[in-house]
PDB file of C-alpha atoms in Angstrom:
ATOM      1  CA  MET A   1       0.000   0.000   0.000  1.00  0.00           C
ATOM      2  CA  SER A   2       1.228   3.420  -0.863  1.00  0.00           C
ATOM      3  CA  ALA A   3       1.733   5.795   2.009  1.00  0.00           C
ATOM      4  CA  ILE A   4      -0.735   8.669   2.291  1.00  0.00           C
ATOM      5  CA  VAL A   5       1.045  12.000   2.377  1.00  0.00           C
ATOM      6  CA  LYS A   6      -0.783  14.632   4.390  1.00  0.00           C
ATOM      7  CA  LYS A   7      -0.205  18.216   3.360  1.00  0.00           C
ATOM      8  CA  SER A   8      -0.182  20.749   6.149  1.00  0.00           C
ATOM      9  CA  LYS A   9      -2.412  23.750   5.738  1.00  0.00           C
ATOM     10  CA  VAL A  10      -0.869  27.065   6.673  1.00  0.00           C
ATOM     11  CA  ASP A  11      -4.151  28.686   7.667  1.00  0.00           C
ATOM     12  CA  LEU A  12      -4.782  25.947  10.213  1.00  0.00           C
ATOM     13  CA  GLU A  13      -1.454  26.421  12.025  1.00  0.00           C
ATOM     14  CA  CYS A  14      -2.545  29.689  13.653  1.00  0.00           C
ATOM     15  CA  ARG A  15       0.829  31.387  13.159  1.00  0.00           C
ATOM     16  CA  ALA A  16       1.320  34.768  14.813  1.00  0.00           C
ATOM     17  CA  PHE A  17       3.789  37.556  14.110  1.00  0.00           C
ATOM     18  CA  SER A  18       6.527  37.831  16.716  1.00  0.00           C
ATOM     19  CA  PRO A  19       7.919  41.286  17.681  1.00  0.00           C
ATOM     20  CA  GLU A  20      11.428  39.813  17.514  1.00  0.00           C
ATOM     21  CA  TRP A  21      11.108  39.581  13.734  1.00  0.00           C
ATOM     22  CA  GLU A  22      11.158  43.371  13.448  1.00  0.00           C
ATOM     23  CA  LYS A  23      14.941  43.151  13.363  1.00  0.00           C
ATOM     24  CA  TYR A  24      14.528  41.961   9.776  1.00  0.00           C
ATOM     25  CA  PHE A  25      12.576  45.190   9.052  1.00  0.00           C
ATOM     26  CA  PHE A  26       9.218  43.383   8.913  1.00  0.00           C
ATOM     27  CA  THR A  27       5.848  44.346  10.328  1.00  0.00           C
ATOM     28  CA  GLU A  28       2.429  42.710  10.342  1.00  0.00           C
ATOM     29  CA  ARG A  29      -0.323  44.102   8.085  1.00  0.00           C
ATOM     30  CA  PHE A  30      -3.641  42.376   7.354  1.00  0.00           C
ATOM     31  CA  GLY A  31      -2.380  39.061   8.756  1.00  0.00           C
ATOM     32  CA  GLN A  32       0.786  39.060   6.607  1.00  0.00           C
ATOM     33  CA  ALA A  33       4.421  40.007   7.216  1.00  0.00           C
ATOM     34  CA  GLN A  34       5.400  43.001   5.082  1.00  0.00           C
ATOM     35  CA  CYS A  35       8.899  44.321   4.532  1.00  0.00           C
ATOM     36  CA  LEU A  36       9.283  47.966   5.542  1.00  0.00           C
ATOM     37  CA  ILE A  37      12.050  48.534   2.994  1.00  0.00           C
ATOM     38  CA  CYS A  38      10.642  47.116  -0.268  1.00  0.00           C
ATOM     39  CA  LEU A  39       6.996  46.716   0.931  1.00  0.00           C
ATOM     40  CA  LYS A  40       6.876  43.089  -0.245  1.00  0.00           C
ATOM     41  CA  THR A  41       5.161  40.358   1.756  1.00  0.00           C
ATOM     42  CA  VAL A  42       6.115  36.784   2.565  1.00  0.00           C
ATOM     43  CA  ALA A  43       3.757  33.874   2.105  1.00  0.00           C
ATOM     44  CA  VAL A  44       4.011  32.361   5.605  1.00  0.00           C
ATOM     45  CA  LEU A  45       4.610  33.897   9.023  1.00  0.00           C
ATOM     46  CA  LYS A  46       7.873  32.058   9.702  1.00  0.00           C
ATOM     47  CA  GLU A  47      11.195  33.497  10.839  1.00  0.00           C
ATOM     48  CA  TYR A  48      13.034  31.546   8.166  1.00  0.00           C
ATOM     49  CA  ASN A  49      11.119  33.288   5.377  1.00  0.00           C
ATOM     50  CA  MET A  50      11.817  36.769   6.762  1.00  0.00           C
ATOM     51  CA  ARG A  51      15.462  35.997   7.463  1.00  0.00           C
ATOM     52  CA  HIS A  52      15.858  34.615   3.921  1.00  0.00           C
ATOM     53  CA  HIS A  53      14.233  37.746   2.487  1.00  0.00           C
ATOM     54  CA  TRP A  54      16.601  39.973   4.522  1.00  0.00           C
ATOM     55  CA  GLU A  55      19.728  38.043   3.550  1.00  0.00           C
ATOM     56  CA  THR A  56      18.936  37.828  -0.155  1.00  0.00           C
ATOM     57  CA  ARG A  57      17.609  41.358  -0.725  1.00  0.00           C
ATOM     58  CA  HIS A  58      18.772  43.785   1.980  1.00  0.00           C
ATOM     59  CA  GLN A  59      21.895  42.257   3.554  1.00  0.00           C
ATOM     60  CA  ALA A  60      24.135  44.446   1.399  1.00  0.00           C
ATOM     61  CA  SER A  61      22.112  47.638   1.938  1.00  0.00           C
ATOM     62  CA  SER A  62      22.887  50.522   4.281  1.00  0.00           C
ATOM     63  CA  PHE A  63      20.399  49.158   6.815  1.00  0.00           C
ATOM     64  CA  ALA A  64      22.729  46.244   7.625  1.00  0.00           C
ATOM     65  CA  SER A  65      25.472  48.528   8.937  1.00  0.00           C
ATOM     66  CA  MET A  66      23.199  50.304  11.398  1.00  0.00           C
ATOM     67  CA  SER A  67      23.545  49.884  15.116  1.00  0.00           C
ATOM     68  CA  VAL A  68      20.738  48.486  17.253  1.00  0.00           C
ATOM     69  CA  ALA A  69      19.519  51.943  18.282  1.00  0.00           C
ATOM     70  CA  GLU A  70      19.690  53.257  14.712  1.00  0.00           C
ATOM     71  CA  ARG A  71      17.865  50.193  13.451  1.00  0.00           C
ATOM     72  CA  LYS A  72      15.044  50.694  15.974  1.00  0.00           C
ATOM     73  CA  GLU A  73      14.751  54.339  14.990  1.00  0.00           C
ATOM     74  CA  ALA A  74      14.642  53.404  11.274  1.00  0.00           C
ATOM     75  CA  ILE A  75      11.962  50.782  11.938  1.00  0.00           C
ATOM     76  CA  VAL A  76       9.789  53.338  13.748  1.00  0.00           C
ATOM     77  CA  LYS A  77      10.247  55.867  10.935  1.00  0.00           C
ATOM     78  CA  LEU A  78       9.472  53.358   8.169  1.00  0.00           C
ATOM     79  CA  SER A  79       6.418  52.108  10.062  1.00  0.00           C
ATOM     80  CA  GLY A  80       5.135  55.667  10.379  1.00  0.00           C
ATOM     81  CA  ASN A  81       5.625  56.310   6.666  1.00  0.00           C
ATOM     82  CA  LEU A  82       3.738  53.122   5.835  1.00  0.00           C
ATOM     83  CA  GLN A  83       0.892  54.122   8.151  1.00  0.00           C
ATOM     84  CA  LYS A  84       0.685  57.596   6.577  1.00  0.00           C
ATOM     85  CA  SER A  85       0.564  56.209   3.047  1.00  0.00           C
ATOM     86  CA  THR A  86      -2.176  53.767   4.035  1.00  0.00           C
ATOM     87  CA  SER A  87      -4.280  56.468   5.710  1.00  0.00           C
ATOM     88  CA  LEU A  88      -3.800  58.777   2.703  1.00  0.00           C
ATOM     89  CA  PHE A  89      -4.973  56.038   0.346  1.00  0.00           C
ATOM     90  CA  ARG A  90      -8.045  55.426   2.494  1.00  0.00           C
ATOM     91  CA  LYS A  91      -8.783  59.169   2.594  1.00  0.00           C
ATOM     92  CA  GLN A  92      -8.521  59.443  -1.181  1.00  0.00           C
ATOM     93  CA  THR A  93     -10.791  56.418  -1.589  1.00  0.00           C
ATOM     94  CA  ALA A  94     -13.380  57.919   0.767  1.00  0.00           C
ATOM     95  CA  GLU A  95     -13.303  61.242  -1.105  1.00  0.00           C
ATOM     96  CA  ALA A  96     -13.682  59.462  -4.443  1.00  0.00           C
ATOM     97  CA  ASP A  97     -16.708  57.603  -3.075  1.00  0.00           C
ATOM     98  CA  LYS A  98     -18.284  60.885  -1.970  1.00  0.00           C
ATOM     99  CA  VAL A  99     -17.692  62.439  -5.396  1.00  0.00           C
ATOM    100  CA  THR A 100     -19.280  59.459  -7.135  1.00  0.00           C
ATOM    101  CA  ARG A 101     -22.245  59.512  -4.762  1.00  0.00           C
ATOM    102  CA  ALA A 102     -22.794  63.219  -5.460  1.00  0.00           C
ATOM    103  CA  SER A 103     -22.811  62.519  -9.196  1.00  0.00           C
ATOM    104  CA  TYR A 104     -25.441  59.812  -8.693  1.00  0.00           C
ATOM    105  CA  GLU A 105     -27.587  62.085  -6.513  1.00  0.00           C
ATOM    106  CA  VAL A 106     -27.662  64.886  -9.103  1.00  0.00           C
ATOM    107  CA  SER A 107     -28.366  62.397 -11.919  1.00  0.00           C
ATOM    108  CA  CYS A 108     -31.239  60.928  -9.908  1.00  0.00           C
ATOM    109  CA  LEU A 109     -32.651  64.431  -9.364  1.00  0.00           C
ATOM    110  CA  LEU A 110     -32.467  65.196 -13.101  1.00  0.00           C
ATOM    111  CA  ALA A 111     -34.234  61.938 -13.932  1.00  0.00           C
ATOM    112  CA  ARG A 112     -36.922  62.515 -11.292  1.00  0.00           C
ATOM    113  CA  LEU A 113     -37.690  66.003 -12.605  1.00  0.00           C
ATOM    114  CA  MET A 114     -37.450  64.791 -16.239  1.00  0.00           C
ATOM    115  CA  LYS A 115     -34.780  67.350 -17.107  1.00  0.00           C
ATOM    116  CA  PRO A 116     -32.378  67.020 -20.078  1.00  0.00           C
ATOM    117  CA  PHE A 117     -29.052  65.326 -19.448  1.00  0.00           C
ATOM    118  CA  THR A 118     -27.253  68.463 -20.611  1.00  0.00           C
ATOM    119  CA  ASP A 119     -28.554  70.325 -17.545  1.00  0.00           C
ATOM    120  CA  GLY A 120     -25.833  68.558 -15.557  1.00  0.00           C
ATOM    121  CA  ASP A 121     -23.180  70.894 -16.991  1.00  0.00           C
ATOM    122  CA  PHE A 122     -25.327  73.926 -16.127  1.00  0.00           C
ATOM    123  CA  ILE A 123     -25.799  72.677 -12.561  1.00  0.00           C
ATOM    124  CA  LYS A 124     -22.053  72.209 -12.184  1.00  0.00           C
ATOM    125  CA  GLU A 125     -21.416  75.756 -13.436  1.00  0.00           C
ATOM    126  CA  CYS A 126     -23.857  77.070 -10.836  1.00  0.00           C
ATOM    127  CA  ILE A 127     -22.142  75.061  -8.099  1.00  0.00           C
ATOM    128  CA  MET A 128     -18.710  76.378  -9.079  1.00  0.00           C
ATOM    129  CA  VAL A 129     -19.951  80.003  -9.055  1.00  0.00           C
ATOM    130  CA  VAL A 130     -21.340  79.511  -5.546  1.00  0.00           C
ATOM    131  CA  MET A 131     -18.123  77.804  -4.404  1.00  0.00           C
ATOM    132  CA  ASP A 132     -15.958  80.662  -5.673  1.00  0.00           C
ATOM    133  CA  SER A 133     -18.029  83.105  -3.640  1.00  0.00           C
ATOM    134  CA  LEU A 134     -18.420  81.127  -0.395  1.00  0.00           C
ATOM    135  CA  CYS A 135     -15.537  78.690   0.008  1.00  0.00           C
ATOM    136  CA  PRO A 136     -13.006  78.808  -2.847  1.00  0.00           C
ATOM    137  CA  GLU A 137     -10.619  76.545  -0.910  1.00  0.00           C
ATOM    138  CA  LYS A 138     -12.952  73.597  -1.612  1.00  0.00           C
ATOM    139  CA  ARG A 139     -13.188  74.223  -5.347  1.00  0.00           C
ATOM    140  CA  SER A 140     -11.073  71.192  -6.293  1.00  0.00           C
ATOM    141  CA  ALA A 141     -13.375  68.792  -4.411  1.00  0.00           C
ATOM    142  CA  PHE A 142     -16.499  70.040  -6.216  1.00  0.00           C
ATOM    143  CA  GLU A 143     -14.735  70.403  -9.546  1.00  0.00           C
ATOM    144  CA  SER A 144     -14.061  66.652  -9.639  1.00  0.00           C
ATOM    145  CA  VAL A 145     -17.806  65.827  -9.663  1.00  0.00           C
ATOM    146  CA  SER A 146     -18.569  64.625 -13.186  1.00  0.00           C
ATOM    147  CA  LEU A 147     -21.929  65.823 -14.533  1.00  0.00           C
ATOM    148  CA  SER A 148     -21.368  65.596 -18.280  1.00  0.00           C
ATOM    149  CA  PRO A 149     -24.351  64.426 -20.399  1.00  0.00           C
ATOM    150  CA  ARG A 150     -22.709  61.061 -21.051  1.00  0.00           C
ATOM    151  CA  THR A 151     -21.961  60.524 -17.349  1.00  0.00           C
ATOM    152  CA  VAL A 152     -25.489  61.513 -16.316  1.00  0.00           C
ATOM    153  CA  CYS A 153     -26.931  59.138 -18.926  1.00  0.00           C
ATOM    154  CA  ARG A 154     -24.740  56.293 -17.687  1.00  0.00           C
ATOM    155  CA  ARG A 155     -25.647  56.953 -14.035  1.00  0.00           C
ATOM    156  CA  ILE A 156     -29.374  56.943 -14.825  1.00  0.00           C
ATOM    157  CA  GLU A 157     -29.058  53.707 -16.813  1.00  0.00           C
ATOM    158  CA  GLU A 158     -27.206  52.031 -13.933  1.00  0.00           C
ATOM    159  CA  MET A 159     -29.830  53.163 -11.412  1.00  0.00           C
ATOM    160  CA  SER A 160     -32.578  51.977 -13.757  1.00  0.00           C
ATOM    161  CA  ASP A 161     -30.954  48.540 -14.002  1.00  0.00           C
ATOM    162  CA  ARG A 162     -30.739  48.328 -10.213  1.00  0.00           C
ATOM    163  CA  VAL A 163     -34.384  49.325  -9.824  1.00  0.00           C
ATOM    164  CA  ASN A 164     -35.340  46.739 -12.426  1.00  0.00           C
ATOM    165  CA  ASP A 165     -33.359  44.042 -10.604  1.00  0.00           C
ATOM    166  CA  SER A 166     -34.944  44.930  -7.259  1.00  0.00           C
ATOM    167  CA  LEU A 167     -38.376  44.854  -8.914  1.00  0.00           C
ATOM    168  CA  LYS A 168     -37.669  41.358 -10.257  1.00  0.00           C
ATOM    169  CA  ILE A 169     -36.659  40.187  -6.778  1.00  0.00           C
ATOM    170  CA  CYS A 170     -39.821  41.725  -5.310  1.00  0.00           C
ATOM    171  CA  CYS A 171     -42.029  40.062  -7.943  1.00  0.00           C
ATOM    172  CA  SER A 172     -40.414  36.676  -7.338  1.00  0.00           C
ATOM    173  CA  ASN A 173     -41.689  36.767  -3.731  1.00  0.00           C
ATOM    174  CA  PHE A 174     -45.357  37.246  -4.694  1.00  0.00           C
ATOM    175  CA  ASP A 175     -47.753  34.458  -3.780  1.00  0.00           C
ATOM    176  CA  ALA A 176     -50.439  36.112  -5.929  1.00  0.00           C
ATOM    177  CA  PHE A 177     -50.487  39.158  -8.173  1.00  0.00           C
ATOM    178  CA  SER A 178     -52.744  41.067 -10.545  1.00  0.00           C
ATOM    179  CA  LEU A 179     -51.998  43.120 -13.654  1.00  0.00           C
ATOM    180  CA  ALA A 180     -53.536  46.436 -14.716  1.00  0.00           C
ATOM    181  CA  LEU A 181     -53.360  47.383 -18.403  1.00  0.00           C
ATOM    182  CA  ASP A 182     -53.978  50.879 -19.775  1.00  0.00           C
ATOM    183  CA  GLU A 183     -53.484  51.749 -23.447  1.00  0.00           C
ATOM    184  CA  SER A 184     -53.415  55.393 -24.525  1.00  0.00           C
ATOM    185  CA  THR A 185     -51.872  57.710 -27.134  1.00  0.00           C
ATOM    186  CA  ASP A 186     -49.331  60.443 -26.420  1.00  0.00           C
ATOM    187  CA  ILE A 187     -49.016  63.825 -28.126  1.00  0.00           C
ATOM    188  CA  LYS A 188     -46.883  62.289 -30.894  1.00  0.00           C
ATOM    189  CA  ASP A 189     -49.623  59.788 -31.806  1.00  0.00           C
ATOM    190  CA  THR A 190     -47.640  56.859 -30.388  1.00  0.00           C
ATOM    191  CA  ASP A 191     -49.688  54.253 -28.583  1.00  0.00           C
ATOM    192  CA  LYS A 192     -48.310  53.361 -25.146  1.00  0.00           C
ATOM    193  CA  LEU A 193     -49.310  50.396 -23.021  1.00  0.00           C
ATOM    194  CA  ALA A 194     -48.832  51.020 -19.306  1.00  0.00           C
ATOM    195  CA  ILE A 195     -48.561  47.835 -17.224  1.00  0.00           C
ATOM    196  CA  PHE A 196     -48.948  47.930 -13.438  1.00  0.00           C
ATOM    197  CA  ILE A 197     -48.570  45.065 -10.975  1.00  0.00           C
ATOM    198  CA  ARG A 198     -50.007  44.553  -7.530  1.00  0.00           C
ATOM    199  CA  GLY A 199     -48.922  41.554  -5.501  1.00  0.00           C
ATOM    200  CA  VAL A 200     -49.044  40.104  -2.020  1.00  0.00           C
ATOM    201  CA  THR A 201     -46.374  38.039  -0.268  1.00  0.00           C
ATOM    202  CA  ALA A 202     -46.739  35.174   2.182  1.00  0.00           C
ATOM    203  CA  GLY A 203     -46.438  37.700   5.028  1.00  0.00           C
ATOM    204  CA  LEU A 204     -49.468  39.620   3.673  1.00  0.00           C
ATOM    205  CA  GLN A 205     -47.337  42.536   2.505  1.00  0.00           C
ATOM    206  CA  VAL A 206     -48.938  44.276  -0.477  1.00  0.00           C
ATOM    207  CA  TYR A 207     -46.814  45.945  -3.152  1.00  0.00           C
ATOM    208  CA  GLU A 208     -48.093  48.033  -6.044  1.00  0.00           C
ATOM    209  CA  GLU A 209     -45.535  49.056  -8.672  1.00  0.00           C
ATOM    210  CA  PHE A 210     -45.349  50.420 -12.188  1.00  0.00           C
ATOM    211  CA  LEU A 211     -44.000  47.522 -14.207  1.00  0.00           C
ATOM    212  CA  GLN A 212     -43.290  48.795 -17.729  1.00  0.00           C
ATOM    213  CA  LEU A 213     -44.343  51.280 -20.412  1.00  0.00           C
ATOM    214  CA  VAL A 214     -44.441  49.496 -23.788  1.00  0.00           C
ATOM    215  CA  PRO A 215     -44.676  51.541 -27.032  1.00  0.00           C
ATOM    216  CA  LEU A 216     -46.980  50.069 -29.703  1.00  0.00           C
ATOM    217  CA  HIS A 217     -45.727  51.394 -33.035  1.00  0.00           C
ATOM    218  CA  GLY A 218     -48.001  49.340 -35.268  1.00  0.00           C
ATOM    219  CA  THR A 219     -51.557  48.165 -34.750  1.00  0.00           C
ATOM    220  CA  THR A 220     -53.159  47.971 -31.305  1.00  0.00           C
ATOM    221  CA  THR A 221     -55.260  44.856 -31.607  1.00  0.00           C
ATOM    222  CA  GLY A 222     -55.868  42.477 -28.750  1.00  0.00           C
ATOM    223  CA  GLN A 223     -53.137  40.185 -30.087  1.00  0.00           C
ATOM    224  CA  ASP A 224     -50.619  43.055 -30.167  1.00  0.00           C
ATOM    225  CA  ILE A 225     -51.411  44.034 -26.586  1.00  0.00           C
ATOM    226  CA  PHE A 226     -51.272  40.405 -25.467  1.00  0.00           C
ATOM    227  CA  ASP A 227     -47.846  39.955 -27.113  1.00  0.00           C
ATOM    228  CA  ALA A 228     -46.550  43.075 -25.343  1.00  0.00           C
ATOM    229  CA  VAL A 229     -47.877  41.843 -21.980  1.00  0.00           C
ATOM    230  CA  LEU A 230     -46.371  38.381 -22.507  1.00  0.00           C
ATOM    231  CA  GLN A 231     -42.995  39.889 -23.369  1.00  0.00           C
ATOM    232  CA  CYS A 232     -43.118  42.047 -20.230  1.00  0.00           C
ATOM    233  CA  VAL A 233     -43.993  38.978 -18.145  1.00  0.00           C
ATOM    234  CA  LYS A 234     -40.968  37.117 -19.530  1.00  0.00           C
ATOM    235  CA  GLN A 235     -38.612  40.062 -18.948  1.00  0.00           C
ATOM    236  CA  HIS A 236     -39.592  40.282 -15.279  1.00  0.00           C
ATOM    237  CA  SER A 237     -39.687  36.476 -14.782  1.00  0.00           C
ATOM    238  CA  LEU A 238     -43.296  36.505 -13.552  1.00  0.00           C
ATOM    239  CA  ASP A 239     -44.962  33.179 -12.770  1.00  0.00           C
ATOM    240  CA  LEU A 240     -48.342  33.216 -14.507  1.00  0.00           C
ATOM    241  CA  SER A 241     -49.567  30.432 -12.224  1.00  0.00           C
ATOM    242  CA  ARG A 242     -49.885  33.152  -9.539  1.00  0.00           C
ATOM    243  CA  LEU A 243     -51.898  35.555 -11.707  1.00  0.00           C
ATOM    244  CA  VAL A 244     -55.373  36.045 -10.215  1.00  0.00           C
ATOM    245  CA  CYS A 245     -56.755  39.206 -11.833  1.00  0.00           C
ATOM    246  CA  VAL A 246     -56.440  41.366 -14.943  1.00  0.00           C
ATOM    247  CA  THR A 247     -57.761  44.944 -14.887  1.00  0.00           C
ATOM    248  CA  THR A 248     -58.280  46.752 -18.196  1.00  0.00           C
ATOM    249  CA  ASP A 249     -59.800  49.950 -19.558  1.00  0.00           C
ATOM    250  CA  GLY A 250     -62.816  50.116 -21.821  1.00  0.00           C
ATOM    251  CA  ALA A 251     -61.030  49.765 -25.170  1.00  0.00           C
ATOM    252  CA  PRO A 252     -62.488  47.065 -27.460  1.00  0.00           C
ATOM    253  CA  ALA A 253     -59.058  45.457 -27.761  1.00  0.00           C
ATOM    254  CA  MET A 254     -59.133  44.985 -23.986  1.00  0.00           C
ATOM    255  CA  THR A 255     -62.733  44.057 -23.214  1.00  0.00           C
ATOM    256  CA  GLY A 256     -63.852  41.714 -26.007  1.00  0.00           C
ATOM    257  CA  LYS A 257     -64.973  38.135 -25.550  1.00  0.00           C
ATOM    258  CA  LYS A 258     -62.612  36.144 -27.781  1.00  0.00           C
ATOM    259  CA  LYS A 259     -59.774  38.222 -29.260  1.00  0.00           C
ATOM    260  CA  ASP A 260     -59.236  40.812 -26.559  1.00  0.00           C
ATOM    261  CA  ALA A 261     -55.964  40.932 -24.622  1.00  0.00           C
ATOM    262  CA  ALA A 262     -57.452  39.753 -21.323  1.00  0.00           C
ATOM    263  CA  SER A 263     -59.159  36.721 -22.869  1.00  0.00           C
ATOM    264  CA  LEU A 264     -56.000  35.789 -24.779  1.00  0.00           C
ATOM    265  CA  LEU A 265     -54.006  36.005 -21.559  1.00  0.00           C
ATOM    266  CA  VAL A 266     -56.495  33.792 -19.728  1.00  0.00           C
ATOM    267  CA  ARG A 267     -56.439  31.198 -22.530  1.00  0.00           C
ATOM    268  CA  HIS A 268     -52.640  31.288 -22.555  1.00  0.00           C
ATOM    269  CA  CYS A 269     -52.597  30.445 -18.835  1.00  0.00           C
ATOM    270  CA  GLU A 270     -55.070  27.613 -19.382  1.00  0.00           C
ATOM    271  CA  THR A 271     -52.950  26.210 -22.221  1.00  0.00           C
ATOM    272  CA  ALA A 272     -49.872  26.343 -19.980  1.00  0.00           C
ATOM    273  CA  GLY A 273     -51.712  24.217 -17.391  1.00  0.00           C
ATOM    274  CA  HIS A 274     -52.458  26.935 -14.856  1.00  0.00           C
ATOM    275  CA  THR A 275     -55.821  26.096 -13.308  1.00  0.00           C
ATOM    276  CA  GLN A 276     -56.293  29.067 -10.957  1.00  0.00           C
ATOM    277  CA  PRO A 277     -59.325  31.302 -11.677  1.00  0.00           C
ATOM    278  CA  ILE A 278     -58.403  34.634 -13.296  1.00  0.00           C
ATOM    279  CA  HIS A 279     -60.846  37.519 -12.893  1.00  0.00           C
ATOM    280  CA  LYS A 280     -61.251  40.197 -15.582  1.00  0.00           C
ATOM    281  CA  VAL A 281     -62.170  43.601 -14.151  1.00  0.00           C
ATOM    282  CA  HIS A 282     -62.785  47.083 -15.585  1.00  0.00           C
ATOM    283  CA  CYS A 283     -61.053  50.075 -14.026  1.00  0.00           C
ATOM    284  CA  ILE A 284     -63.262  52.209 -11.766  1.00  0.00           C
ATOM    285  CA  ILE A 285     -63.767  55.060 -14.278  1.00  0.00           C
ATOM    286  CA  HIS A 286     -65.048  52.745 -16.975  1.00  0.00           C
ATOM    287  CA  GLN A 287     -67.162  50.930 -14.407  1.00  0.00           C
ATOM    288  CA  GLU A 288     -69.038  54.204 -13.811  1.00  0.00           C
ATOM    289  CA  SER A 289     -69.478  54.699 -17.543  1.00  0.00           C
ATOM    290  CA  LEU A 290     -70.825  51.167 -18.014  1.00  0.00           C
ATOM    291  CA  CYS A 291     -73.106  51.608 -14.999  1.00  0.00           C
ATOM    292  CA  SER A 292     -74.566  54.822 -16.443  1.00  0.00           C
ATOM    293  CA  LYS A 293     -75.355  53.070 -19.727  1.00  0.00           C
ATOM    294  CA  SER A 294     -77.023  50.079 -18.094  1.00  0.00           C
ATOM    295  CA  ALA A 295     -78.976  52.263 -15.609  1.00  0.00           C
ATOM    296  CA  ASN A 296     -80.244  54.665 -18.306  1.00  0.00           C
ATOM    297  CA  LEU A 297     -78.226  57.571 -16.871  1.00  0.00           C
ATOM    298  CA  THR A 298     -76.751  58.592 -20.217  1.00  0.00           C
ATOM    299  CA  ASP A 299     -78.437  62.003 -20.105  1.00  0.00           C
ATOM    300  CA  VAL A 300     -76.810  62.763 -16.764  1.00  0.00           C
ATOM    301  CA  MET A 301     -73.368  61.609 -17.841  1.00  0.00           C
ATOM    302  CA  SER A 302     -73.551  63.526 -21.132  1.00  0.00           C
ATOM    303  CA  VAL A 303     -74.327  66.765 -19.284  1.00  0.00           C
ATOM    304  CA  VAL A 304     -71.460  66.207 -16.843  1.00  0.00           C
ATOM    305  CA  VAL A 305     -69.041  65.457 -19.671  1.00  0.00           C
ATOM    306  CA  LYS A 306     -70.100  68.568 -21.601  1.00  0.00           C
ATOM    307  CA  VAL A 307     -69.678  70.773 -18.529  1.00  0.00           C
ATOM    308  CA  VAL A 308     -66.233  69.402 -17.741  1.00  0.00           C
ATOM    309  CA  ASN A 309     -65.084  69.740 -21.367  1.00  0.00           C
ATOM    310  CA  SER A 310     -66.409  73.303 -21.524  1.00  0.00           C
ATOM    311  CA  ILE A 311     -64.478  74.278 -18.398  1.00  0.00           C
ATOM    312  CA  LEU A 312     -61.206  72.645 -19.403  1.00  0.00           C
ATOM    313  CA  TYR A 313     -61.314  73.547 -23.102  1.00  0.00           C
ATOM    314  CA  HIS A 314     -60.951  77.322 -22.582  1.00  0.00           C
ATOM    315  CA  SER A 315     -58.223  78.588 -20.264  1.00  0.00           C
ATOM    316  CA  LEU A 316     -60.353  81.601 -19.218  1.00  0.00           C
ATOM    317  CA  ASN A 317     -63.223  79.343 -18.139  1.00  0.00           C
ATOM    318  CA  HIS A 318     -60.788  77.163 -16.229  1.00  0.00           C
ATOM    319  CA  ARG A 319     -59.306  80.140 -14.356  1.00  0.00           C
ATOM    320  CA  GLN A 320     -62.753  81.542 -13.538  1.00  0.00           C
ATOM    321  CA  PHE A 321     -63.907  78.146 -12.310  1.00  0.00           C
ATOM    322  CA  GLN A 322     -60.845  77.860 -10.059  1.00  0.00           C
ATOM    323  CA  ALA A 323     -61.560  81.325  -8.667  1.00  0.00           C
ATOM    324  CA  LEU A 324     -65.161  80.288  -7.991  1.00  0.00           C
ATOM    325  CA  THR A 325     -64.104  77.175  -6.093  1.00  0.00           C
ATOM    326  CA  ASP A 326     -61.652  79.240  -4.038  1.00  0.00           C
ATOM    327  CA  GLN A 327     -64.403  81.697  -3.099  1.00  0.00           C
ATOM    328  CA  VAL A 328     -66.757  78.983  -1.865  1.00  0.00           C
ATOM    329  CA  THR A 329     -63.864  76.997  -0.325  1.00  0.00           C
ATOM    330  CA  ALA A 330     -64.647  73.873  -2.336  1.00  0.00           C
ATOM    331  CA  HIS A 331     -62.256  71.392  -3.904  1.00  0.00           C
TER     332      HIS A 331
END
């Protein structure tokens, strides 16, 4: 039988740095022995390794001819220089972190207020003018904050990716969730599908978040809306077996019986083997409209709609109506 050779593990030997090894101009940093002269480290905390390093690299240097007192003084001086360089590096790292954080904060503010990315340069110019007037000695610290359009764009994209990742993690913890779909057209005649999600976890914590805004450049049939919803579901890794409700507006592509988006989504879940009941619900505004039609209240709703349109169509009427509500202290 061949003998089994056991290899000793250095990290299990619990070696400690001995103060006597300072005579080789070594000190302990981060659990390793580091040379104070060339700043190199040895693999293992053993006197042989440090003595070998001293004899092969620094035996012929001026440090070898020093007396004991001079050597102690040199060790203290070199240790102080090493400590200063380490603290300076940490200070520079902390300042760099603060500068980066400030850049992210301003980029987040620009994105929240929907301002152009180029406003970052204008904001920095304003900051520098204020700094020159109040505390010009700190100009270099504020001047290093990068707010160029490309940097602001990159910061916003990184924050968006992090928000998207956190949203995926939040959605993965839902025991049940519902989707709300709203399709409308913007001022540039581009159809947009807004998708909202509301879910509940096992601890009965309810979350309601805006999931995605999907542009619909072509047709807006029920199949197109269903494809956009299915793509959004795949991007956010949603489990359709936990879908319990779909809320839509009153568009025909949403509220049909066979080819609408909600019915296609329900049939897709049934085809995938999901047997949970899925409720289809109208949003509250369209519920009122449907109720007025079924209850023969069309005359009332038509008058209300005409009055509201008349007030909001003309700016003068809108201002006068606001003044009237202020006078009678009504919302």
